[in-house]
XYZ file of C-alpha atoms in Angstrom:
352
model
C 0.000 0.000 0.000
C 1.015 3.681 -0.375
C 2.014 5.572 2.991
C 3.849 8.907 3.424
C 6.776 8.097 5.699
C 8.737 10.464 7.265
C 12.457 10.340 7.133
C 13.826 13.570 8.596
C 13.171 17.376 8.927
C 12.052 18.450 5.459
C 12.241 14.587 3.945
C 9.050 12.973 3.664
C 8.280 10.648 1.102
C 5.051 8.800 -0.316
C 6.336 4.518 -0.889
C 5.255 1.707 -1.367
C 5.170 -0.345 2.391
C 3.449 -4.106 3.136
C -0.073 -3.730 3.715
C 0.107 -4.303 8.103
C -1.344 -7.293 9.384
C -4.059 -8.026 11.531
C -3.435 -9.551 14.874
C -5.585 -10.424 18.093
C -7.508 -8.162 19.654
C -7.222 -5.132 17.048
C -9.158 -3.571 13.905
C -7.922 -3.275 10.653
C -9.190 0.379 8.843
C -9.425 1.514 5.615
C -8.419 4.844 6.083
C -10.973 7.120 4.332
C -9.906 10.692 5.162
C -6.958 12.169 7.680
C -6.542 15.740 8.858
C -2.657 17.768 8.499
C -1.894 18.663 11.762
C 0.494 21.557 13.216
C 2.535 18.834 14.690
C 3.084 16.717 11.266
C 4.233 20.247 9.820
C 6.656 20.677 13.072
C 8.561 17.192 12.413
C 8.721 18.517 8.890
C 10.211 22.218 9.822
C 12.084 20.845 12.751
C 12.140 16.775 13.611
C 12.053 14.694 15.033
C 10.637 15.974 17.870
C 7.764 13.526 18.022
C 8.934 10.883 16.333
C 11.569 8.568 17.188
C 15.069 9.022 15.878
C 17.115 6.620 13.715
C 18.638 4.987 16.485
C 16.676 5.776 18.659
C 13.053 3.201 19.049
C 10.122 4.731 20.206
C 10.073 3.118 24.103
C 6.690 1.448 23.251
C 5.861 1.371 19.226
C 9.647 -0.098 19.119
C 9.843 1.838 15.875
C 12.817 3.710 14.641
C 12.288 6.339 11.560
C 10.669 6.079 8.647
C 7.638 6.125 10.209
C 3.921 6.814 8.688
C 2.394 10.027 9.337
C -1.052 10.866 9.815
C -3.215 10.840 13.314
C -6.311 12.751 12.565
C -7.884 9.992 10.602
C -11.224 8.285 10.028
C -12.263 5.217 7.994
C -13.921 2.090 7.913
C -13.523 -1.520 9.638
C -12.053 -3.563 7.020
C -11.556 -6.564 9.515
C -11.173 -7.648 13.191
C -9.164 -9.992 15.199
C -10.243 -12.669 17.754
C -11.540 -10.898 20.764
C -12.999 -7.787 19.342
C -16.523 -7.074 19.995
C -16.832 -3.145 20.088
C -16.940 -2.832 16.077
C -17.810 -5.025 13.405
C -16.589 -4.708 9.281
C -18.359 -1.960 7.781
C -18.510 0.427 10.797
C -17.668 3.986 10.086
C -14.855 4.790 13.178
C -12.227 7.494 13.950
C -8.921 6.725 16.096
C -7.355 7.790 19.500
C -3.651 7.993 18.465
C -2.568 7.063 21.548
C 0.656 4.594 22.713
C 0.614 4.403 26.459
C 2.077 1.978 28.764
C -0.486 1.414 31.428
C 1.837 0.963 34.306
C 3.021 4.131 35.461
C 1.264 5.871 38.160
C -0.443 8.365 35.697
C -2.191 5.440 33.162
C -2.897 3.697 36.736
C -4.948 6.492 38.174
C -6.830 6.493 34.220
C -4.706 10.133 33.308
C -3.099 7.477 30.496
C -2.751 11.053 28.191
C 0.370 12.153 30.542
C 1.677 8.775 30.436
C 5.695 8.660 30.835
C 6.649 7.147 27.836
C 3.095 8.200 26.012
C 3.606 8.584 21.923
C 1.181 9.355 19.022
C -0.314 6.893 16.392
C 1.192 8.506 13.203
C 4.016 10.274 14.889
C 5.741 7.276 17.245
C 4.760 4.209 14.971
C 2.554 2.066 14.663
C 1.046 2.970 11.029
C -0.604 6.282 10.161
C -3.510 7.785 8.975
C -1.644 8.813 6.018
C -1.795 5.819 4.293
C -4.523 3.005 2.551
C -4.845 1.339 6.148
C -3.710 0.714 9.571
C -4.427 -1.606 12.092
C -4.879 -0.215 16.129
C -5.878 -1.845 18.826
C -9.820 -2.062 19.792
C -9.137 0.330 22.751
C -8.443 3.124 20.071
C -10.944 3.088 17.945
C -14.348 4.586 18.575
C -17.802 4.036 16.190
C -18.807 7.586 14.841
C -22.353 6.196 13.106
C -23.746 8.027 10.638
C -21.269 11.279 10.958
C -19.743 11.793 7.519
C -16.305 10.367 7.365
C -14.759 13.747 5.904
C -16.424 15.483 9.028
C -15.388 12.190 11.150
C -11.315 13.245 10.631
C -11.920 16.441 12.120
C -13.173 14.305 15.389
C -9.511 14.159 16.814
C -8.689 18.020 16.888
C -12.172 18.720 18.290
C -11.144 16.248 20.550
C -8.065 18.153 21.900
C -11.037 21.665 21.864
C -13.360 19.570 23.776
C -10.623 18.236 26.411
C -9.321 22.074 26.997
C -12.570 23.329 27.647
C -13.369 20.584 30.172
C -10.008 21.531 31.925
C -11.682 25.208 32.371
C -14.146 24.159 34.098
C -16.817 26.494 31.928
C -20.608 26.140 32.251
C -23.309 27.162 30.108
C -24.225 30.734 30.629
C -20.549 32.186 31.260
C -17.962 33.915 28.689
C -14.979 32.533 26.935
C -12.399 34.758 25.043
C -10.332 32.456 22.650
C -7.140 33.888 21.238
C -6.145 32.730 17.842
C -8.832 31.432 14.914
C -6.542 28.859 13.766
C -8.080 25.297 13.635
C -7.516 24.145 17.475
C -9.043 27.940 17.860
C -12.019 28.008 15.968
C -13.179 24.103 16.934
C -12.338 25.488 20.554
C -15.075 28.001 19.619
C -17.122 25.895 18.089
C -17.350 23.407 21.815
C -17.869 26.528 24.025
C -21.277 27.281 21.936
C -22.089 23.831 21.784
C -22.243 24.057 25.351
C -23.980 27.435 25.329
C -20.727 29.564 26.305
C -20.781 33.259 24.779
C -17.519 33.300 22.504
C -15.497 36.143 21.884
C -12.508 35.458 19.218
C -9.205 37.254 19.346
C -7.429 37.487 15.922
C -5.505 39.443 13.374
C -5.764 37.587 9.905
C -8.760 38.511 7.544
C -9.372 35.148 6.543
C -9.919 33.329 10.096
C -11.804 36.152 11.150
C -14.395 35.912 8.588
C -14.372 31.653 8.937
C -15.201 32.721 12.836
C -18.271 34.467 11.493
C -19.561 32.733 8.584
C -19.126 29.359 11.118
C -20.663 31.254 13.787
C -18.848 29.658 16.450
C -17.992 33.627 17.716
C -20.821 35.796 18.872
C -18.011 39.171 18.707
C -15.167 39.241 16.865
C -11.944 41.527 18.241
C -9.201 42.356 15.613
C -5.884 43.075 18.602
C -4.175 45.667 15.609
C -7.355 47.589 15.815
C -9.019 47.811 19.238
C -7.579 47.126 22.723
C -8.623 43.567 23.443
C -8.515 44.437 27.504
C -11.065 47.105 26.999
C -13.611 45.489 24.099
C -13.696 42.419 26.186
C -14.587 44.411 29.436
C -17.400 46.628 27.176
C -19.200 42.872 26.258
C -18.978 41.366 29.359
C -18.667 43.896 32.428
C -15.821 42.663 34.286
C -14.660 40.609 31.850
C -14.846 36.859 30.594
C -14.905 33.932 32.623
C -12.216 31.902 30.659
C -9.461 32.296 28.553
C -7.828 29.806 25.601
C -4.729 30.879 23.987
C -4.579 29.032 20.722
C -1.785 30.835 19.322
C 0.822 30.416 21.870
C 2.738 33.959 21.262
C 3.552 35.942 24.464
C 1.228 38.799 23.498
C -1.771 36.604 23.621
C -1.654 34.569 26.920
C -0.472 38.272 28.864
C -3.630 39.713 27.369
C -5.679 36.955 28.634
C -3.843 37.127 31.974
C -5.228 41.089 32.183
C -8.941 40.409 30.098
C -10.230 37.503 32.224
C -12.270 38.931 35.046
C -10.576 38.873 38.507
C -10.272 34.966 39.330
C -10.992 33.722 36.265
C -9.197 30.543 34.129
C -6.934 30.455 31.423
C -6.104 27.140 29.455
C -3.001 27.440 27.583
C -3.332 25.035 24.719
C -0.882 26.277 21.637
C 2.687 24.268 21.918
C 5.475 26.602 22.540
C 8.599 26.182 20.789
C 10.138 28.793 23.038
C 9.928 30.196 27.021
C 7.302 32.350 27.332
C 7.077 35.628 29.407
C 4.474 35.781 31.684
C 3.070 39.107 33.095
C 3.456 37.261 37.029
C 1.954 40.413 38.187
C -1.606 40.089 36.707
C -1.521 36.917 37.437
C -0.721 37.145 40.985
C -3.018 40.143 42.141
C -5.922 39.367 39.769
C -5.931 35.643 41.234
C -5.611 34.051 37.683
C -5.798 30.170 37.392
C -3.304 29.436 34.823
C -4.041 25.281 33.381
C -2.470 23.707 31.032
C -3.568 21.612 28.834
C -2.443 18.258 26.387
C -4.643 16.085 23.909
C -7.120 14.137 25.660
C -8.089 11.606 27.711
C -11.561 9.566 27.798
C -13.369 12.422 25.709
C -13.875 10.989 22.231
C -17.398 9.439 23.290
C -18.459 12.698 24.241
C -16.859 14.725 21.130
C -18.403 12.426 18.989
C -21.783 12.599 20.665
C -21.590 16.022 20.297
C -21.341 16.399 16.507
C -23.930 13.594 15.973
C -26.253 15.951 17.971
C -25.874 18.642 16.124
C -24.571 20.542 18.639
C -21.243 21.236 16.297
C -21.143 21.755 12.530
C -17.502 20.614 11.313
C -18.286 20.860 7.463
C -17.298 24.921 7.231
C -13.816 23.897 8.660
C -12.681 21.347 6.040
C -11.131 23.762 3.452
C -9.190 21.044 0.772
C -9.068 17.427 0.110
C -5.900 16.149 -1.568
C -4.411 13.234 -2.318
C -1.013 11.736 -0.917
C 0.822 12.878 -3.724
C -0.161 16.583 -3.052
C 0.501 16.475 0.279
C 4.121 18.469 0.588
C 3.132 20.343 -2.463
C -0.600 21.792 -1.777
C -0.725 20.882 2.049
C 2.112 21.601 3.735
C 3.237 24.404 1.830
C -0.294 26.180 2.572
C -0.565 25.582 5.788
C 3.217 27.042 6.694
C 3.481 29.646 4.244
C -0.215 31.012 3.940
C -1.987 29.341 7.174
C -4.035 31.780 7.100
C -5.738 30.506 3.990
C -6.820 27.369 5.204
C -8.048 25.628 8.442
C -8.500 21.752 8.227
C -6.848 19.842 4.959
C -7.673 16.141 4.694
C -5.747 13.541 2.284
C -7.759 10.888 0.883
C -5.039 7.834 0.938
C -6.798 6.431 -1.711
C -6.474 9.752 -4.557
């Protein structure tokens, strides 16, 4: 089968690789659509970071580079081994890229996501969603019915939304002010009025703004190089919003969170930094700001999923290309690093 295999920081390759075989207790997919993410364009610019190294095997996938790329993925059950009972062939599914090792204290006490030696599906080993198929274990996979499989591959980032705005503890009725419309931004958006959370979006580039409004996910819109954010924020809400998400993980945006959230409110950091940041410790300190972090997930895909077959979240307006393997460096990653504006969520179809 075809699968595009990563080799090194700015070598990635589509081959030829032996179809992977089934074995007890795991599903065999078809892989019908899978999302670029940030972090497949980071091992591009700058791996491995993710991935394992050369000499270097992944501590549980065992897997040195090449590996296959691709975790945002859905498709359909192709086959199952002995002992699986959760899906059948035919079923439309999405995957939790997860490798954990279920003995440390964190996978003991169920918080497998900050698991010691945790690795990525697509990034550590074990296959990829950027090929024709891949086989994961039954744990990982989760039935999506009758939700679309093009909408089904944006499942996984909503996923990492849906986990950060559990981890601010919002409730239906408050205010959330999201910084940065990129995709983990605007699907951020898109849980908080799912749940009934007034959204306020933070961000400078035409082209996001306008996919916050036309997605209405936002219910105001503040453009930082036109209005002071501080002061808009305080005019919609009074003392300002309950919770903060910075999604673009630049110091300018999580210090004007630290000052716009009213006195004792949250703010989830969810961008990855590839650099220290420089936190404004004063507002922080006398305004009583809870400062969370925030990684992946961990037991939310059930209630993502729910979500979007409820209609409670529209992922259509987010998917903004479909290419095939082939056009992956070419169309995909050269959009989304030199004119991310321009896009938010590209899928591959393996099979084009």
């Amino acid at each position: 089968m075809r699968a595009l295999r990563f080799h090194a920081d700015h070598d990635i390759r589509v081959e030829d690789i032996p179809e992977p075989e089934l074995r007890e207790g795991a599903v065999k997919i078809r892989v019908a659509y899978c999302g670029i993410c940030g972090t497949d364009l980071h091992e591009y610019l700058d791996g491995p970071i993710f991935c394992p190294g050369h000499d270097t095997p992944h501590p549980l996938s065992g897997e040195t580079l090449p590996v296959t790329l691709g975790h945002e993925m859905s498709g359909v059950v192709e086959e199952v081994g002995a002992g699986v009972d959760s899906v059948k062939p035919g079923d439309s599914v999405v995957v939790e890229p997860y490798f954990v090792c279920g003995e440390c204290p964190q996978c003991r006490r169920g918080d497998y996501h900050l698991c010691t030696k945790m690795g990525f599906i697509g990034l550590a080993g074990g296959g990829g969603g950027l090929s024709e198929k891949i086989v994961v274990d039954e744990r990982w996979v989760h039935p999506v019915g009758d939700v679309p499989l093009d909408e089904a591959a944006l499942i996984e980032p909503l996923t990492v939304a849906y986990h950060a705005v559990q981890r601010s503890g919002v409730r239906a009725g408050q205010s959330a002010l999201v910084s940065g419309a990129g995709p983990i931004g605007l699907l951020t958006a898109a849980v908080l009025k799912g749940l009934g959370v007034t959204v306020i979006v933070s961000e400078l580039a035409e082209a996001r703004k306008k996919m916050a409004r036309t997605t209405g996910v936002a219910d105001h819109i503040v453009d930082p190089s036109q209005e002071d954010v501080v002061e808009r924020v305080r005019e919609i809400t009074g003392e300002g919003p309950d919770v903060g998400f910075d999604a673009a993980g630049v110091n300018a945006t999580i210090n004007t969170l630290l000052n716009a959230v009213r006195p004792g409110g949250v703010v989830v950091m969810e961008a990855i930094w590839g650099h220290r940041a420089e936190l404004d410790m004063h507002a922080l300190v006398v305004r009583e700001i809870d400062l969370r972090g925030t990684i992946a997930y961990v037991s939310n895909h059930a209630d993502t999923i729910r979500m979007v077959q409820d209609g409670k979240i529209d992922l259509k307006p987010f998917i903004t290309a479909v290419l095939g393997l082939d056009e992956v460096i070419d169309k995909g990653f050269d959009t989304l690093i030199n004119r991310p504006e321009t896009a938010v969520k590209i899928l591959v179809d393996p099979s084009k």
